[in-house]
mmCIF file of C-alpha atoms in Angstrom:
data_model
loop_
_atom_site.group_PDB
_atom_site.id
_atom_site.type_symbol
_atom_site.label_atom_id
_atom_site.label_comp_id
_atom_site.label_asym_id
_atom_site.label_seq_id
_atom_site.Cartn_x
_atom_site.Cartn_y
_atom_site.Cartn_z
ATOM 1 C CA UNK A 1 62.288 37.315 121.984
ATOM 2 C CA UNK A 2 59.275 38.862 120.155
ATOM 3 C CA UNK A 3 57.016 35.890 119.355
ATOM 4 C CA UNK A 4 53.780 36.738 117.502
ATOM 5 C CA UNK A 5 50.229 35.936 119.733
ATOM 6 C CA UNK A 6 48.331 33.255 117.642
ATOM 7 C CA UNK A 7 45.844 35.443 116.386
ATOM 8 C CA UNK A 8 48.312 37.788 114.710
ATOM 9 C CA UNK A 9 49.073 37.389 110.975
ATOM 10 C CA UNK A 10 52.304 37.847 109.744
ATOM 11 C CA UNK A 11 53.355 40.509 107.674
ATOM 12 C CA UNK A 12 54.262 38.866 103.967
ATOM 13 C CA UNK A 13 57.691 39.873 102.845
ATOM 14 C CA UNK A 14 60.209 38.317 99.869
ATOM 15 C CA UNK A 15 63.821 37.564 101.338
ATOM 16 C CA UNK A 16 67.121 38.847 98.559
ATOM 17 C CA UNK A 17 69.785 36.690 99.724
ATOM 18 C CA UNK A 18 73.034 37.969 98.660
ATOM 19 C CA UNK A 19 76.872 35.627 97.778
ATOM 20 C CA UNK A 20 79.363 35.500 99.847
ATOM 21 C CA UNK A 21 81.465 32.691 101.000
ATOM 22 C CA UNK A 22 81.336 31.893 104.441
ATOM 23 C CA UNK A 23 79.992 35.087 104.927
ATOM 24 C CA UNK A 24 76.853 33.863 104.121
ATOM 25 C CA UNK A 25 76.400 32.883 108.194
ATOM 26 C CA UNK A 26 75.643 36.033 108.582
ATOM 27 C CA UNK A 27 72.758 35.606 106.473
ATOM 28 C CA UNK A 28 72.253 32.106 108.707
ATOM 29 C CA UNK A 29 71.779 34.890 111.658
ATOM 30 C CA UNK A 30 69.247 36.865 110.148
ATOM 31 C CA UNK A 31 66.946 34.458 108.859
ATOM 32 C CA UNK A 32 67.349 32.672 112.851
ATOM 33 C CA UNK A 33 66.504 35.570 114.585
ATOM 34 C CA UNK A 34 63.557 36.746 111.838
ATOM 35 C CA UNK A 35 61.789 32.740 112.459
ATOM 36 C CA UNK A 36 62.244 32.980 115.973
ATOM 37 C CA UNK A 37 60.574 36.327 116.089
ATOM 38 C CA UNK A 38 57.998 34.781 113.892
ATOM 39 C CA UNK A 39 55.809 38.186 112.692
ATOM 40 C CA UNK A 40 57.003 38.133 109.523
ATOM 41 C CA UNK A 41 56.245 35.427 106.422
ATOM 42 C CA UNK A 42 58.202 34.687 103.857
ATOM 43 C CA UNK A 43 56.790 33.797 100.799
ATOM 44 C CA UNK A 44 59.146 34.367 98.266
ATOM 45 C CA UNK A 45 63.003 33.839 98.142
ATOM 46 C CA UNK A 46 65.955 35.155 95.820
ATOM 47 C CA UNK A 47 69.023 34.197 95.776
ATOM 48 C CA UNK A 48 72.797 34.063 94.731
ATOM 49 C CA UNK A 49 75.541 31.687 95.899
ATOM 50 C CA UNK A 50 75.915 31.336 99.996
ATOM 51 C CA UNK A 51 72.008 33.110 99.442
ATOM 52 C CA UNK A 52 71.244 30.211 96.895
ATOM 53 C CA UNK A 53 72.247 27.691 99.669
ATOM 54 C CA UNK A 54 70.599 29.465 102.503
ATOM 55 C CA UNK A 55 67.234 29.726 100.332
ATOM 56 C CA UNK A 56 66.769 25.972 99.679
ATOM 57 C CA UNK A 57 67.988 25.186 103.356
ATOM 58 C CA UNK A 58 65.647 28.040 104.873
ATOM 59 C CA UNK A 59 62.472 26.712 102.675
ATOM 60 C CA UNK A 60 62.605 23.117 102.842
ATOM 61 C CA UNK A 61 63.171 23.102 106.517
ATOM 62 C CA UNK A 62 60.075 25.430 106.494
ATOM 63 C CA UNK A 63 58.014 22.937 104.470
ATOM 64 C CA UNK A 64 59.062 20.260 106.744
ATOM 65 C CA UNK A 65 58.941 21.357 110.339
ATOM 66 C CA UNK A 66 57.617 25.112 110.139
ATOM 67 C CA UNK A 67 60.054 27.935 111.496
ATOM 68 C CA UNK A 68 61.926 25.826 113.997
ATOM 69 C CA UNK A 69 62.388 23.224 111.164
ATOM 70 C CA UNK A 70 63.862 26.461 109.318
ATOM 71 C CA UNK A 71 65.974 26.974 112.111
ATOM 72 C CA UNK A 72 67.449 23.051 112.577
ATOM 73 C CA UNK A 73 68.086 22.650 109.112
ATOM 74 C CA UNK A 74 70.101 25.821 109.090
ATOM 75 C CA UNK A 75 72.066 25.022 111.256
ATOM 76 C CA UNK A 76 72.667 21.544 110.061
ATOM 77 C CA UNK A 77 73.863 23.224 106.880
ATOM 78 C CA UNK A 78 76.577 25.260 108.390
ATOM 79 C CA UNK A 79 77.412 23.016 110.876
ATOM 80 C CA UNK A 80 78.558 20.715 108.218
ATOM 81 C CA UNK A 81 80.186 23.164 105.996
ATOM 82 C CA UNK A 82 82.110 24.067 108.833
ATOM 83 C CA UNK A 83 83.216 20.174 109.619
ATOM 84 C CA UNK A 84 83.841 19.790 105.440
ATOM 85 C CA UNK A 85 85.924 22.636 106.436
ATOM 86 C CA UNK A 86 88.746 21.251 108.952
ATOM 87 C CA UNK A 87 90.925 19.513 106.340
ATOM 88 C CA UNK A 88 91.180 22.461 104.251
ATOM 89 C CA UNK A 89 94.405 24.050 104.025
ATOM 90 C CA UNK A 90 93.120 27.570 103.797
ATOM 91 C CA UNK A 91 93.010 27.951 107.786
ATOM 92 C CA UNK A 92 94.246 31.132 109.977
ATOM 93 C CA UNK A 93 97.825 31.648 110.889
ATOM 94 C CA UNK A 94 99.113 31.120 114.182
ATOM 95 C CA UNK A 95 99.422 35.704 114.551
ATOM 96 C CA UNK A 96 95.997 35.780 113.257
ATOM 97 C CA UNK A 97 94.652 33.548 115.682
ATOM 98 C CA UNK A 98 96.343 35.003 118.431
ATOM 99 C CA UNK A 99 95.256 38.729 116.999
ATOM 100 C CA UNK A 100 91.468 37.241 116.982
ATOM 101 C CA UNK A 101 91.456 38.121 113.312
ATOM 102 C CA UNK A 102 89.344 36.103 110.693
ATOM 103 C CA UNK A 103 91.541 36.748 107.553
ATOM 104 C CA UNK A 104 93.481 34.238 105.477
ATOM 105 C CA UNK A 105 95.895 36.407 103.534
ATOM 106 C CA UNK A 106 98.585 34.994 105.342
ATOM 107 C CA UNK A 107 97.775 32.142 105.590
ATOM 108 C CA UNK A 108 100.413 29.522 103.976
ATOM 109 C CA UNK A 109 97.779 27.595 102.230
ATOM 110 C CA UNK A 110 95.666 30.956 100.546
ATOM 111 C CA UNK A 111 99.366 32.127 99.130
ATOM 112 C CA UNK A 112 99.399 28.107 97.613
ATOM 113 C CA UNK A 113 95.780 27.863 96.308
ATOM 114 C CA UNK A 114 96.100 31.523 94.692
ATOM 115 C CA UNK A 115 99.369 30.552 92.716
ATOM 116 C CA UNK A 116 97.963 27.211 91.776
ATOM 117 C CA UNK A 117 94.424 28.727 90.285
ATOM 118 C CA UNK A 118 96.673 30.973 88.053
ATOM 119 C CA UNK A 119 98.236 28.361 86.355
ATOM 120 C CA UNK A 120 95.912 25.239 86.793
ATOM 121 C CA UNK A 121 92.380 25.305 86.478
ATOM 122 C CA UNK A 122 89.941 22.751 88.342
ATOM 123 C CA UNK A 123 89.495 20.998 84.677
ATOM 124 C CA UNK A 124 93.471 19.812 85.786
ATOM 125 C CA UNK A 125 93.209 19.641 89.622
ATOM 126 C CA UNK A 126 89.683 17.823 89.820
ATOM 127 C CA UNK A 127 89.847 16.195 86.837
ATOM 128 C CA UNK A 128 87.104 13.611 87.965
ATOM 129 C CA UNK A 129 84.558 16.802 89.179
ATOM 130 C CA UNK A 130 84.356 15.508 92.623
ATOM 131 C CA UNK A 131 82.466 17.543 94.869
ATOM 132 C CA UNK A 132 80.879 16.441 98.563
ATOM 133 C CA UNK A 133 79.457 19.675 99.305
ATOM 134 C CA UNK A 134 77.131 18.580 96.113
ATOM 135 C CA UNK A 135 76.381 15.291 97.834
ATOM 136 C CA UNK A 136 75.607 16.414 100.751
ATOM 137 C CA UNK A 137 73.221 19.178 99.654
ATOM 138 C CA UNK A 138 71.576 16.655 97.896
ATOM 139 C CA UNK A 139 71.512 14.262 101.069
ATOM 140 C CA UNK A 140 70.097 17.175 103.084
ATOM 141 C CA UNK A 141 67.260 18.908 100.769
ATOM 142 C CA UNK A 142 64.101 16.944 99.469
ATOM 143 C CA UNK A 143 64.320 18.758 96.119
ATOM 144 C CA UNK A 144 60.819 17.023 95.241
ATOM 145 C CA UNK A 145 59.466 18.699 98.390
ATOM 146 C CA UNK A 146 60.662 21.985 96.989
ATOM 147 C CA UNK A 147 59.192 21.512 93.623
ATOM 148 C CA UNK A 148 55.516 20.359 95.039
ATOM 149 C CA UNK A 149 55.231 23.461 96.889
ATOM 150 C CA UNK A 150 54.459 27.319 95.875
ATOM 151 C CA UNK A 151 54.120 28.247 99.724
ATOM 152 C CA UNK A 152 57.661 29.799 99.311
ATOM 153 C CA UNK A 153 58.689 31.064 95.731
ATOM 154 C CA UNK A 154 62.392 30.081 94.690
ATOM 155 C CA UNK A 155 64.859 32.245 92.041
ATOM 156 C CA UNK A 156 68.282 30.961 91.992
ATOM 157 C CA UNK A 157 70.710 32.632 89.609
ATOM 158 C CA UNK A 158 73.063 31.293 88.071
ATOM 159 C CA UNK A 159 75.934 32.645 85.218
ATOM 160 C CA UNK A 160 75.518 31.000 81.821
ATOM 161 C CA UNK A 161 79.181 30.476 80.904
ATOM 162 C CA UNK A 162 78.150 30.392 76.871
ATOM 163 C CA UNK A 163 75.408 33.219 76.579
ATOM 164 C CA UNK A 164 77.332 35.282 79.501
ATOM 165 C CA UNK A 165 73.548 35.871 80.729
ATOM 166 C CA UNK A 166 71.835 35.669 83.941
ATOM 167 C CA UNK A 167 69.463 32.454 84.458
ATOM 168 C CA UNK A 168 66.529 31.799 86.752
ATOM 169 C CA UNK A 169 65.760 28.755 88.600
ATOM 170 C CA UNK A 170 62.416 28.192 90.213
ATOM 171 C CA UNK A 171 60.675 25.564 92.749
ATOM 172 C CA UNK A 172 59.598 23.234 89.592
ATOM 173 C CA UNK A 173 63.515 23.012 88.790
ATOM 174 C CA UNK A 174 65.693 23.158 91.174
ATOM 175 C CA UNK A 175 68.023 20.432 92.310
ATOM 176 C CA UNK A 176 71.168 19.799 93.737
ATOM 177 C CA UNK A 177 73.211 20.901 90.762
ATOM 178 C CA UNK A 178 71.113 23.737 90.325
ATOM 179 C CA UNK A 179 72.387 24.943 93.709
ATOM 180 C CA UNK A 180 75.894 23.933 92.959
ATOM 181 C CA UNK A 181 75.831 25.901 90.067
ATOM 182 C CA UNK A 182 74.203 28.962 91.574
ATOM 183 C CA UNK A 183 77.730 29.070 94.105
ATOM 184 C CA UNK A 184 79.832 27.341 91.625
ATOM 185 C CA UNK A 185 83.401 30.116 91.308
ATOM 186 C CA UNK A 186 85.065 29.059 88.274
ATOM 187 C CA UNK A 187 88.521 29.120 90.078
ATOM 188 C CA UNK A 188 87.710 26.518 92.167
ATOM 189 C CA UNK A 189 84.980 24.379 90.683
ATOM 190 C CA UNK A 190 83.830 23.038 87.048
ATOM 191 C CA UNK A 191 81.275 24.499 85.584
ATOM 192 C CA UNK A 192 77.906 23.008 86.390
ATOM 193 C CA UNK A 193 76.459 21.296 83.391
ATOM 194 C CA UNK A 194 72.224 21.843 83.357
ATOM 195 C CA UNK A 195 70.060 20.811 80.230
ATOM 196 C CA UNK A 196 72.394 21.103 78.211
ATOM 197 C CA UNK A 197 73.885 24.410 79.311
ATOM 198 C CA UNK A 198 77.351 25.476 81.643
ATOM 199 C CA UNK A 199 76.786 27.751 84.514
ATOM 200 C CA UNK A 200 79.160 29.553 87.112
ATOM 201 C CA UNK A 201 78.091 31.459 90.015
ATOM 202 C CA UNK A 202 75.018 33.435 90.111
ATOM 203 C CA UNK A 203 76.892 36.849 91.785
ATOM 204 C CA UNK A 204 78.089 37.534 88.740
ATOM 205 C CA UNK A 205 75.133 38.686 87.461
ATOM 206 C CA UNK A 206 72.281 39.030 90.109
ATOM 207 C CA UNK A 207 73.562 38.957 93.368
ATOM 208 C CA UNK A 208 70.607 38.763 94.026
ATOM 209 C CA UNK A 209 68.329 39.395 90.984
ATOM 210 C CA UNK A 210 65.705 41.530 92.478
ATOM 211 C CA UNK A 211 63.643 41.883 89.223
ATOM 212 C CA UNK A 212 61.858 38.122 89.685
ATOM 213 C CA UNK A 213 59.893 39.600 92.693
ATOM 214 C CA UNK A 214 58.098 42.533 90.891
ATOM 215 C CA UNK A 215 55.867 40.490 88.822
ATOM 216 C CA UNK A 216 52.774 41.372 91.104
ATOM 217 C CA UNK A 217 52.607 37.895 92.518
ATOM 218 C CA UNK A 218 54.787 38.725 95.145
ATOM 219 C CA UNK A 219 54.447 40.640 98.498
ATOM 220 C CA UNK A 220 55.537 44.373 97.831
ATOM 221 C CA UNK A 221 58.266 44.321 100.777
ATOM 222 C CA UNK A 222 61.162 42.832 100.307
ATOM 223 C CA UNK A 223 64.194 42.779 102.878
ATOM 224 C CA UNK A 224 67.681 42.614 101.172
ATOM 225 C CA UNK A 225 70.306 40.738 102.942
ATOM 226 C CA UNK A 226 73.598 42.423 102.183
ATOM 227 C CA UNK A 227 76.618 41.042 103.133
ATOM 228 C CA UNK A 228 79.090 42.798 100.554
ATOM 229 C CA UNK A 229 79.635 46.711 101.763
ATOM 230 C CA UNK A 230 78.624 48.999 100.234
ATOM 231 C CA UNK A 231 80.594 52.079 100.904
ATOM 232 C CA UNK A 232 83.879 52.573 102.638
ATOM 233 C CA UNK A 233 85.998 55.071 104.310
ATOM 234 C CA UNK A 234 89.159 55.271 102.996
ATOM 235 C CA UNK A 235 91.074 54.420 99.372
ATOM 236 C CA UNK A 236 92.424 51.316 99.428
ATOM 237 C CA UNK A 237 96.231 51.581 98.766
ATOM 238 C CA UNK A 238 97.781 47.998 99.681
ATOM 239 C CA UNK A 239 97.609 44.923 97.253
ATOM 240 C CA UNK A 240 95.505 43.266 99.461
ATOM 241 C CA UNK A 241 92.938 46.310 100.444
ATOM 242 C CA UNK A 242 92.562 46.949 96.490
ATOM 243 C CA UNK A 243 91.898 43.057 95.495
ATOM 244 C CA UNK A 244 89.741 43.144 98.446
ATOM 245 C CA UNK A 245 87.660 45.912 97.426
ATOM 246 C CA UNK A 246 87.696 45.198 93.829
ATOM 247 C CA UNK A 247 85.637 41.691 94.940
ATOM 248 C CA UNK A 248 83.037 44.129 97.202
ATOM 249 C CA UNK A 249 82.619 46.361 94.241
ATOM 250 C CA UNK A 250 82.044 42.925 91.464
ATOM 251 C CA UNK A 251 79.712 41.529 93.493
ATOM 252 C CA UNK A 252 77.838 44.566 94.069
ATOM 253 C CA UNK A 253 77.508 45.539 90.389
ATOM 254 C CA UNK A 254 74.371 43.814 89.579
ATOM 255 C CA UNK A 255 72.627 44.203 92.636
ATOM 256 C CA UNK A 256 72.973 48.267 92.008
ATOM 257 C CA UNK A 257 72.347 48.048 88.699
ATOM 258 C CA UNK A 258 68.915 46.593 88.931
ATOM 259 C CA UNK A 259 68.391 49.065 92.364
ATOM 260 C CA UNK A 260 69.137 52.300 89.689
ATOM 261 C CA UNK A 261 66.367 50.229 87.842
ATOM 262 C CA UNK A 262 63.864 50.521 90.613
ATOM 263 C CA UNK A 263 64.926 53.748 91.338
ATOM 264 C CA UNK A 264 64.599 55.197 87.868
ATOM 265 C CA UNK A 265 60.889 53.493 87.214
ATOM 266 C CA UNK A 266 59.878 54.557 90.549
ATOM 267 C CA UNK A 267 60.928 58.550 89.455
ATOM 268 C CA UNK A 268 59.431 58.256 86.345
ATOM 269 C CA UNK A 269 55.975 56.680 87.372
ATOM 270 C CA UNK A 270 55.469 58.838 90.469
ATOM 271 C CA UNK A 271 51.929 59.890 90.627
ATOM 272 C CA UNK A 272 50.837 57.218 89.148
ATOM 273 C CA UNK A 273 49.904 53.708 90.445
ATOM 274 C CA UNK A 274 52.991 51.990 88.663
ATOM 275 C CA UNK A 275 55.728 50.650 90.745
ATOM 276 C CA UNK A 276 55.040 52.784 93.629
ATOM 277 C CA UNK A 277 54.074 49.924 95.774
ATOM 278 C CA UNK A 278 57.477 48.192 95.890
ATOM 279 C CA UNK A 279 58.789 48.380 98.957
ATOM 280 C CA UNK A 280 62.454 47.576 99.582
ATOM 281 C CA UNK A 281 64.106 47.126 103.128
ATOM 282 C CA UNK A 282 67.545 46.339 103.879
ATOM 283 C CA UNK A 283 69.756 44.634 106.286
ATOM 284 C CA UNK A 284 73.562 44.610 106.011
ATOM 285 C CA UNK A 285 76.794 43.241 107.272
ATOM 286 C CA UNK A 286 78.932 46.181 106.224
ATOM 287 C CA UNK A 287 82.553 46.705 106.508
ATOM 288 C CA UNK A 288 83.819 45.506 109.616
ATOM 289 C CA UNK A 289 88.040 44.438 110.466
ATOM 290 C CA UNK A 290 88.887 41.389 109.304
ATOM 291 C CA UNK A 291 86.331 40.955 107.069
ATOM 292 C CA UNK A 292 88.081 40.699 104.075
ATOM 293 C CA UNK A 293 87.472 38.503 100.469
ATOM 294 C CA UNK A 294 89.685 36.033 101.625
ATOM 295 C CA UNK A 295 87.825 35.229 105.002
ATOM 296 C CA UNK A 296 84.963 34.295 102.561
ATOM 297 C CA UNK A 297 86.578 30.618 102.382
ATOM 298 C CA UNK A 298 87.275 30.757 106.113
ATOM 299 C CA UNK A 299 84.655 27.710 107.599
ATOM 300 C CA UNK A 300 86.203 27.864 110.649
ATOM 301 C CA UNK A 301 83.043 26.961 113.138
ATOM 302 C CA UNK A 302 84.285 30.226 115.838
ATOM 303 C CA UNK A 303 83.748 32.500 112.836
ATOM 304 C CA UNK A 304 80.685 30.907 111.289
ATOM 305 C CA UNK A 305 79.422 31.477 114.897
ATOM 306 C CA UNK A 306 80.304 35.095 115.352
ATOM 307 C CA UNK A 307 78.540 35.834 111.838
ATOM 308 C CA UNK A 308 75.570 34.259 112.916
ATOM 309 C CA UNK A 309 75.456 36.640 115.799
ATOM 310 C CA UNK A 310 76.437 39.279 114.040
ATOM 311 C CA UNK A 311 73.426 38.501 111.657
ATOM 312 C CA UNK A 312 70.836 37.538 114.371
ATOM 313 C CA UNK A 313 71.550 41.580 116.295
ATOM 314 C CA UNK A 314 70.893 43.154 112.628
ATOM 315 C CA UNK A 315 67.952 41.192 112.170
ATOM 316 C CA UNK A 316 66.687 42.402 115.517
ATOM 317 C CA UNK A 317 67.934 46.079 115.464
ATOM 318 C CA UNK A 318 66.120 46.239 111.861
ATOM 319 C CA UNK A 319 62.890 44.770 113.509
ATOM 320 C CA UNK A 320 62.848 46.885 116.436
ATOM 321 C CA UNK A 321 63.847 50.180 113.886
ATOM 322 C CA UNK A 322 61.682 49.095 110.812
ATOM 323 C CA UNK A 323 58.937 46.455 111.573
ATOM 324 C CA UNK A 324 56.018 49.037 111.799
ATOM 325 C CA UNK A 325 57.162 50.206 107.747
ATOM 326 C CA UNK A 326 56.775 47.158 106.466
ATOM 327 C CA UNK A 327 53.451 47.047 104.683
ATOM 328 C CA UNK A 328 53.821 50.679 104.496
ATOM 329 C CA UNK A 329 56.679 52.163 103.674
ATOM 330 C CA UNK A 330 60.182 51.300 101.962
ATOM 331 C CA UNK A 331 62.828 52.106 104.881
ATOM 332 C CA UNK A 332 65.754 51.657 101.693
ATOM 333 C CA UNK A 333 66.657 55.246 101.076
ATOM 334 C CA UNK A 334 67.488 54.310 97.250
ATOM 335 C CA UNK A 335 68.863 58.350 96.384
ATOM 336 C CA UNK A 336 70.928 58.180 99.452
ATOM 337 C CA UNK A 337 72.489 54.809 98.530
ATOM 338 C CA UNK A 338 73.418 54.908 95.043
ATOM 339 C CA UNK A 339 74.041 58.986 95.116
#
């Protein structure tokens, strides 16, 4: 464990928290090991979905009890999405248990809930809009604590159903229905009504918006936390592999559109003082077996556990590669990534 010496000031860096489902532990991991390394400070936050949820949990435990605060609260969150979890239906078969395999394509329950949501929406299965992860969110965050505070800068996104555009939330808003509706996918939940307006989940459209964080009262580093891959091997040829992909691809789309962006004004202003000073930095989960779209609803606690650790070695192979560039350099090869 790298702990900073007390009279060492952290390096300044925004966090761009990407969707995910239950993948979003592996986010969980990377923000754990980044606190308990403790030489970096965030002061600005982005985020999508599993990254909206991680955002509010990360900075109100922050504002509360400093990083190990952060770190509690985090893990109160996913410890109790996990135990929401256990009467689900959509749980691992029996082979895919015994094959140590995180996927629910076979399971009996994913085959039930994917016929159901093409014929019945959650308008006709929820017609009375329960929803206790919404209580409990609200039970766990002090919203008000969130909105008194500019120490760590909050953009949720979230998909206005209407306008089909992308919408902001910051600290001075945000709420328990704004996070809801930052994470709310339209096959399972009702839209989240807001002032007015109807939103679905913020991945559609900026997963995670980046362009919030380059109005110059930001830091100029900012570490992406990716947790849909980018790139793989081979063509995917099975029903399964090409649904599967087809998700990794949607939820990328934004997120590379507004990189190309970056990319573009950074070409275009080079030798001058103009957006050469943004400095991205990025940390991924990748493709890895078993990891497919389905396992995104998969809250079984072994698996939230073994994306934590996945996410806490990144975090730490990323410091121990990258640590000295931040502040200096952007170690996001932009050219080689959307080439």
């Amino acid at each position: 464990m790298s702990q900073a010496p007390e009279s060492f000031a952290p390096k300044p860096v925004n966090l761009a928290l990407q969707g995910g489902g239950a993948h979003g532990a592996f986010t969980w991991g990377v923000l754990d090991a980044l606190l308990e390394d403790g030489r970096l400070a965030v002061k600005a936050i982005t985020g999508a979905s599993a990254g909206a949820m991680n955002a509010v949990v990360f900075a109100e435990g922050f504002l509360e009890g400093g990083a190990e605060g952060a770190r509690r609260q985090l893990e109160t969150f996913w410890r109790e999405i996990s135990r929401k979890g256990r009467m689900s239906p959509l749980r691992r078969p029996l082979l895919e248990r015994f094959m140590t395999g995180w996927s629910l394509d076979d399971s009996p329950g994913m085959a039930l809930f994917e016929n159901w949501s093409r014929l019945f929406s959650p308008y006709d299965t929820n017609p009375l809009n329960l929803n206790p992860l919404r209580d409990f969110i609200a039970e766990l965050i002090s919203f008000d604590k969130l909105k008194a505070s500019d120490e760590i800068r909050l953009f949720i996104s979230a998909t206005n159903v209407r306008s089909g555009d992308i919408r902001i939330f910051e600290n001075a808003e945000l709420s328990a229905d704004v996070v809801m509706a930052s994470a709310c996918l339209p096959q399972i939940f009702q839209a989240v009504e807001i002032g007015g307006q109807a939103y679905w989940d913020g991945g559609y459209l900026g997963n995670p918006a980046l362009f919030p964080l380059l109005d110059g009262r930001t830091p100029d580093d900012t570490i992406l936390v990716q947790i849909n891959p980018v790139r793989v091997r081979e063509v995917p040829q099975a029903a399964g592999d090409i649904a599967n992909r087809l998700n990794e691809i949607t939820f990328n789309a934004s997120l590379h559109g507004e990189l190309r962006a970056i990319a573009l004004m950074q070409r275009r202003a080079k030798g001058t003082d103009s957006f050469h000073d943004i400095r991205l930095h990025r940390i991924a989960l990748g493709a890895k077996e078993g990891l497919d779209a389905s396992s995104k609803l998969n809250t079984e606690w072994d698996f939230l556990i073994f994306l934590r650790d996945q996410g806490r070695q990144a975090a730490k192979n990323f410091l121990t590669g990258h640590f000295d560039a931040i502040g200096a350099r952007a170690t996001l090869d932009l050219a080689a990534l959307l080439g």
